[in-house]
Amino acid sequence: MSTVTKDRFRPVKSILVSQPAPADANSPYTQLAEKYNLKIDFRQFIKVEPVVPKEFRKQKIDILKHTAVIFTSRNAIDHFFAICKDFKIEMPADMKYFCISDQTAHYLQKYIVIRKRKLFVGQKTAQDLFDYFKKHKSEKYLFPCSDIRKDDIPEYMEKNGIEFTEAIIYHTLEADLSDLADVKYDILAFFSPSGIKSLKTNFPSFEQGNTRIAAFGPTTAQSVIDLDLILDIEAPLPNAPSMTGALELYIKKVNNL
């Protein structure tokens, strides 16, 4: 069990974000680092591997028998269209797409020409899509996902009697973080239960000490608590809908700004 120490609330100088570095040179993380003179590093704690055609074939899924596709991440989009390419499948013009966020919908344009009447977009979470599913209950949904995924969409579909097929198109694995063994950060920021799991897999004897942990989303936060770690920063917040916003609120507090 982690315990709170007096030095735990010392000023923040360094943050490790468990995601790839953003492509935008002027990202919110860059602005945060410059504004508060912080060292912010990025390191993906998980990696993904595609399902090979032979493995996908075993699932006995006929993609073209579906009338709608649900996308919850860019990884899902990339691996889904890779499968389509492997099987020489061309998506029909009348296919409907349900995307979890604007960012996901925008990324979808990499593969298809989007027509607004066939695209349904949520704000940020799967719950944002539930009203769309209810209004389009007669569709035959395909849900491309990882072997590790949240239960919210499948549970909603089953509960409401909506026809859907779950398609495992990639695997989520822990990345090798051995080079970080002797590196210390004031804050570790996580975005999925898989990231937390990777921390414990790579460092079974991890002692939190004065390291603060930030978690985005309720399932990530619960994973921190389940491992008897201290959850210091939880996002999103009503007044801070992003991870960077939640980090900034915390930094202002402990850095006495």
CSV table of C-alpha atoms in Angstrom, one decimal:
chain,number,residue,atom,x,y,z
A,1,MET,CA,0.0,0.0,0.0
A,2,SER,CA,1.4,3.4,-1.0
A,3,THR,CA,1.5,6.0,1.8
A,4,VAL,CA,1.4,9.8,1.6
A,5,THR,CA,4.6,11.5,2.6
A,6,LYS,CA,5.2,15.1,3.5
A,7,ASP,CA,7.4,15.7,0.5
A,8,ARG,CA,4.8,14.3,-1.8
A,9,PHE,CA,3.4,17.8,-2.4
A,10,ARG,CA,6.7,19.3,-3.4
A,11,PRO,CA,6.8,21.4,-6.6
A,12,VAL,CA,6.6,19.7,-10.0
A,13,LYS,CA,9.5,19.9,-12.4
A,14,SER,CA,9.2,16.9,-14.6
A,15,ILE,CA,6.4,14.9,-16.2
A,16,LEU,CA,6.4,11.6,-18.1
A,17,VAL,CA,3.4,11.3,-20.5
A,18,SER,CA,2.6,7.6,-21.4
A,19,GLN,CA,1.8,8.5,-25.0
A,20,PRO,CA,3.7,9.2,-28.1
A,21,ALA,CA,4.9,12.8,-28.5
A,22,PRO,CA,2.3,15.0,-30.2
A,23,ALA,CA,2.9,15.9,-33.9
A,24,ASP,CA,2.0,19.5,-33.3
A,25,ALA,CA,5.1,21.4,-32.2
A,26,ASN,CA,2.8,23.9,-30.4
A,27,SER,CA,0.7,21.3,-28.6
A,28,PRO,CA,-0.8,22.0,-25.2
A,29,TYR,CA,2.0,20.0,-23.6
A,30,THR,CA,4.6,22.3,-25.2
A,31,GLN,CA,2.7,25.3,-23.9
A,32,LEU,CA,2.5,23.8,-20.4
A,33,ALA,CA,6.2,23.1,-20.4
A,34,GLU,CA,7.1,26.6,-21.5
A,35,LYS,CA,4.7,28.3,-19.2
A,36,TYR,CA,5.9,26.6,-16.0
A,37,ASN,CA,9.5,25.7,-17.0
A,38,LEU,CA,8.8,22.0,-16.9
A,39,LYS,CA,10.6,19.0,-18.4
A,40,ILE,CA,7.9,16.9,-20.2
A,41,ASP,CA,8.9,13.6,-21.9
A,42,PHE,CA,6.8,11.2,-23.9
A,43,ARG,CA,7.0,7.4,-23.9
A,44,GLN,CA,4.3,5.0,-25.1
A,45,PHE,CA,3.8,2.4,-22.3
A,46,ILE,CA,1.8,0.1,-24.6
A,47,LYS,CA,2.3,-1.1,-28.2
A,48,VAL,CA,-0.1,-2.6,-30.7
A,49,GLU,CA,0.4,-5.5,-33.1
A,50,PRO,CA,-2.0,-6.2,-36.0
A,51,VAL,CA,-4.1,-9.3,-36.3
A,52,VAL,CA,-2.7,-11.2,-39.3
A,53,PRO,CA,-5.1,-12.2,-42.1
A,54,LYS,CA,-5.0,-15.9,-41.0
A,55,GLU,CA,-6.0,-14.9,-37.4
A,56,PHE,CA,-8.8,-12.6,-38.6
A,57,ARG,CA,-10.2,-15.3,-40.9
A,58,LYS,CA,-10.7,-17.5,-37.9
A,59,GLN,CA,-13.2,-15.0,-36.5
A,60,LYS,CA,-15.5,-15.7,-39.5
A,61,ILE,CA,-16.6,-12.1,-39.9
A,62,ASP,CA,-18.1,-10.9,-43.1
A,63,ILE,CA,-17.3,-7.2,-43.1
A,64,LEU,CA,-19.7,-6.4,-46.0
A,65,LYS,CA,-22.7,-7.9,-44.2
A,66,HIS,CA,-22.6,-4.9,-41.8
A,67,THR,CA,-24.2,-1.5,-42.5
A,68,ALA,CA,-22.3,0.6,-39.9
A,69,VAL,CA,-18.8,0.7,-38.3
A,70,ILE,CA,-17.9,2.0,-34.9
A,71,PHE,CA,-14.5,3.6,-34.4
A,72,THR,CA,-13.1,4.5,-31.0
A,73,SER,CA,-9.5,5.2,-31.9
A,74,ARG,CA,-7.0,5.9,-34.7
A,75,ASN,CA,-5.5,2.5,-34.1
A,76,ALA,CA,-8.8,0.9,-34.8
A,77,ILE,CA,-9.1,2.9,-38.1
A,78,ASP,CA,-5.6,2.0,-39.3
A,79,HIS,CA,-5.9,-1.7,-38.5
A,80,PHE,CA,-9.4,-2.0,-39.9
A,81,PHE,CA,-8.5,-0.6,-43.3
A,82,ALA,CA,-5.3,-2.7,-43.3
A,83,ILE,CA,-7.6,-5.8,-42.9
A,84,CYS,CA,-9.8,-4.5,-45.7
A,85,LYS,CA,-6.8,-4.0,-48.0
A,86,ASP,CA,-5.5,-7.6,-47.2
A,87,PHE,CA,-8.9,-9.0,-48.1
A,88,LYS,CA,-9.4,-6.6,-51.1
A,89,ILE,CA,-12.6,-5.2,-49.5
A,90,GLU,CA,-13.8,-1.9,-50.7
A,91,MET,CA,-16.2,-0.1,-48.3
A,92,PRO,CA,-19.6,0.6,-49.9
A,93,ALA,CA,-20.6,4.3,-50.4
A,94,ASP,CA,-23.7,3.9,-48.1
A,95,MET,CA,-21.7,2.5,-45.1
A,96,LYS,CA,-22.4,4.5,-41.9
A,97,TYR,CA,-19.5,5.4,-39.5
A,98,PHE,CA,-19.9,6.2,-35.8
A,99,CYS,CA,-16.8,7.9,-34.4
A,100,ILE,CA,-16.1,8.5,-30.7
A,101,SER,CA,-14.7,12.1,-31.2
A,102,ASP,CA,-14.0,14.8,-33.8
A,103,GLN,CA,-10.3,13.8,-33.8
A,104,THR,CA,-11.3,10.2,-34.7
A,105,ALA,CA,-13.7,11.4,-37.4
A,106,HIS,CA,-11.1,13.7,-38.9
A,107,TYR,CA,-8.6,10.9,-39.0
A,108,LEU,CA,-11.1,8.7,-40.9
A,109,GLN,CA,-10.7,11.0,-43.8
A,110,LYS,CA,-7.3,9.4,-44.4
A,111,TYR,CA,-9.2,6.4,-45.8
A,112,ILE,CA,-12.6,7.5,-47.1
A,113,VAL,CA,-14.4,10.5,-48.5
A,114,ILE,CA,-16.8,11.5,-45.7
A,115,ARG,CA,-20.3,12.5,-46.4
A,116,LYS,CA,-22.0,14.1,-43.4
A,117,ARG,CA,-25.2,12.2,-43.6
A,118,LYS,CA,-23.3,8.9,-43.0
A,119,LEU,CA,-21.0,10.1,-40.2
A,120,PHE,CA,-22.1,10.3,-36.6
A,121,VAL,CA,-19.6,11.8,-34.1
A,122,GLY,CA,-19.5,11.9,-30.3
A,123,GLN,CA,-17.8,14.4,-28.1
A,124,LYS,CA,-15.2,12.2,-26.4
A,125,THR,CA,-16.7,9.1,-24.8
A,126,ALA,CA,-18.6,6.0,-25.9
A,127,GLN,CA,-21.6,7.2,-24.0
A,128,ASP,CA,-21.9,10.1,-26.4
A,129,LEU,CA,-22.7,7.6,-29.2
A,130,PHE,CA,-25.5,5.8,-27.4
A,131,ASP,CA,-28.2,8.1,-28.5
A,132,TYR,CA,-27.1,7.6,-32.1
A,133,PHE,CA,-27.2,3.8,-31.6
A,134,LYS,CA,-30.7,4.1,-30.2
A,135,LYS,CA,-31.9,6.2,-33.2
A,136,HIS,CA,-30.3,3.8,-35.7
A,137,LYS,CA,-31.2,0.6,-33.9
A,138,SER,CA,-31.8,-1.4,-37.1
A,139,GLU,CA,-28.2,-1.1,-38.4
A,140,LYS,CA,-25.9,-4.1,-38.3
A,141,TYR,CA,-22.9,-2.7,-36.5
A,142,LEU,CA,-19.3,-3.8,-36.7
A,143,PHE,CA,-17.0,-2.9,-33.8
A,144,PRO,CA,-13.3,-3.2,-34.7
A,145,CYS,CA,-11.2,-3.1,-31.6
A,146,SER,CA,-8.3,-4.5,-29.6
A,147,ASP,CA,-8.3,-7.7,-27.6
A,148,ILE,CA,-8.2,-5.3,-24.6
A,149,ARG,CA,-11.1,-2.9,-24.7
A,150,LYS,CA,-13.7,-1.2,-22.6
A,151,ASP,CA,-17.0,-3.0,-22.0
A,152,ASP,CA,-19.3,0.0,-22.4
A,153,ILE,CA,-20.2,-0.4,-26.1
A,154,PRO,CA,-20.7,-4.2,-26.1
A,155,GLU,CA,-22.7,-4.0,-22.9
A,156,TYR,CA,-25.0,-1.2,-24.3
A,157,MET,CA,-25.6,-3.1,-27.6
A,158,GLU,CA,-26.5,-6.3,-25.8
A,159,LYS,CA,-28.7,-4.6,-23.2
A,160,ASN,CA,-30.6,-2.8,-26.0
A,161,GLY,CA,-30.9,-5.7,-28.4
A,162,ILE,CA,-28.8,-4.0,-31.1
A,163,GLU,CA,-27.1,-6.3,-33.6
A,164,PHE,CA,-23.4,-5.9,-33.6
A,165,THR,CA,-20.2,-7.9,-34.2
A,166,GLU,CA,-17.0,-7.4,-32.3
A,167,ALA,CA,-13.9,-7.8,-34.6
A,168,ILE,CA,-10.5,-8.1,-32.9
A,169,ILE,CA,-8.2,-6.4,-35.4
A,170,TYR,CA,-5.1,-5.7,-33.2
A,171,HIS,CA,-3.5,-6.7,-29.9
A,172,THR,CA,-2.5,-4.4,-27.1
A,173,LEU,CA,0.8,-5.3,-25.5
A,174,GLU,CA,3.1,-3.9,-22.8
A,175,ALA,CA,6.1,-2.0,-24.2
A,176,ASP,CA,9.6,-2.7,-22.9
A,177,LEU,CA,10.4,0.2,-20.5
A,178,SER,CA,13.6,-1.3,-19.0
A,179,ASP,CA,15.6,1.8,-20.0
A,180,LEU,CA,13.4,3.9,-17.6
A,181,ALA,CA,14.3,1.8,-14.5
A,182,ASP,CA,16.6,4.5,-13.0
A,183,VAL,CA,14.7,7.6,-14.3
A,184,LYS,CA,12.5,9.5,-11.9
A,185,TYR,CA,9.7,11.9,-12.7
A,186,ASP,CA,7.5,14.0,-10.5
A,187,ILE,CA,4.3,13.0,-12.4
A,188,LEU,CA,3.4,10.0,-14.5
A,189,ALA,CA,0.4,10.6,-16.7
A,190,PHE,CA,-1.7,7.6,-17.8
A,191,PHE,CA,-4.6,7.3,-20.3
A,192,SER,CA,-5.7,3.7,-20.1
A,193,PRO,CA,-5.7,0.7,-17.8
A,194,SER,CA,-3.2,-0.9,-20.2
A,195,GLY,CA,-0.7,1.8,-19.5
A,196,ILE,CA,-1.0,1.2,-15.7
A,197,LYS,CA,-0.7,-2.6,-16.3
A,198,SER,CA,2.5,-2.0,-18.3
A,199,LEU,CA,4.0,0.0,-15.5
A,200,LYS,CA,3.5,-2.9,-13.0
A,201,THR,CA,4.6,-5.5,-15.6
A,202,ASN,CA,7.8,-3.7,-16.3
A,203,PHE,CA,8.5,-2.7,-12.7
A,204,PRO,CA,6.9,-5.3,-10.4
A,205,SER,CA,8.5,-3.8,-7.3
A,206,PHE,CA,7.5,-0.2,-8.3
A,207,GLU,CA,7.3,2.1,-5.2
A,208,GLN,CA,5.4,5.2,-5.8
A,209,GLY,CA,7.1,7.3,-3.1
A,210,ASN,CA,6.8,11.0,-4.0
A,211,THR,CA,5.8,10.3,-7.6
A,212,ARG,CA,2.4,11.7,-8.4
A,213,ILE,CA,0.1,9.8,-10.8
A,214,ALA,CA,-2.4,11.4,-13.2
A,215,ALA,CA,-5.1,9.3,-14.8
A,216,PHE,CA,-7.5,10.2,-17.6
A,217,GLY,CA,-10.9,8.6,-17.5
A,218,PRO,CA,-12.7,6.7,-14.8
A,219,THR,CA,-11.4,3.2,-15.8
A,220,THR,CA,-7.8,4.4,-15.8
A,221,ALA,CA,-8.3,6.0,-12.4
A,222,GLN,CA,-9.9,2.8,-11.0
A,223,SER,CA,-6.9,0.8,-12.3
A,224,VAL,CA,-4.5,3.1,-10.3
A,225,ILE,CA,-6.6,2.5,-7.1
A,226,ASP,CA,-6.9,-1.2,-7.7
A,227,LEU,CA,-3.1,-1.5,-7.7
A,228,ASP,CA,-3.0,0.3,-4.3
A,229,LEU,CA,-1.3,3.4,-5.8
A,230,ILE,CA,-2.2,6.9,-4.9
A,231,LEU,CA,-4.3,8.8,-7.5
A,232,ASP,CA,-3.2,12.4,-7.3
A,233,ILE,CA,-4.6,13.9,-10.5
A,234,GLU,CA,-7.8,12.8,-12.2
A,235,ALA,CA,-9.1,14.1,-15.5
A,236,PRO,CA,-11.3,15.2,-17.0
A,237,LEU,CA,-12.6,17.7,-14.5
A,238,PRO,CA,-15.6,20.1,-15.0
A,239,ASN,CA,-13.1,23.0,-15.1
A,240,ALA,CA,-10.4,21.0,-16.9
A,241,PRO,CA,-11.7,18.7,-19.6
A,242,SER,CA,-8.2,17.7,-20.8
A,243,MET,CA,-5.2,16.1,-19.2
A,244,THR,CA,-3.1,19.2,-19.7
A,245,GLY,CA,-5.8,21.3,-18.0
A,246,ALA,CA,-5.9,19.0,-15.0
A,247,LEU,CA,-2.1,19.0,-14.8
A,248,GLU,CA,-2.0,22.7,-14.9
A,249,LEU,CA,-4.5,23.1,-12.0
A,250,TYR,CA,-2.4,20.7,-9.9
A,251,ILE,CA,0.9,22.4,-10.8
A,252,LYS,CA,-0.5,25.8,-9.9
A,253,LYS,CA,-1.4,24.4,-6.5
A,254,VAL,CA,1.8,22.6,-5.5
A,255,ASN,CA,4.2,25.1,-7.2
A,256,ASN,CA,2.4,27.9,-5.3
A,257,LEU,CA,1.6,29.9,-8.4
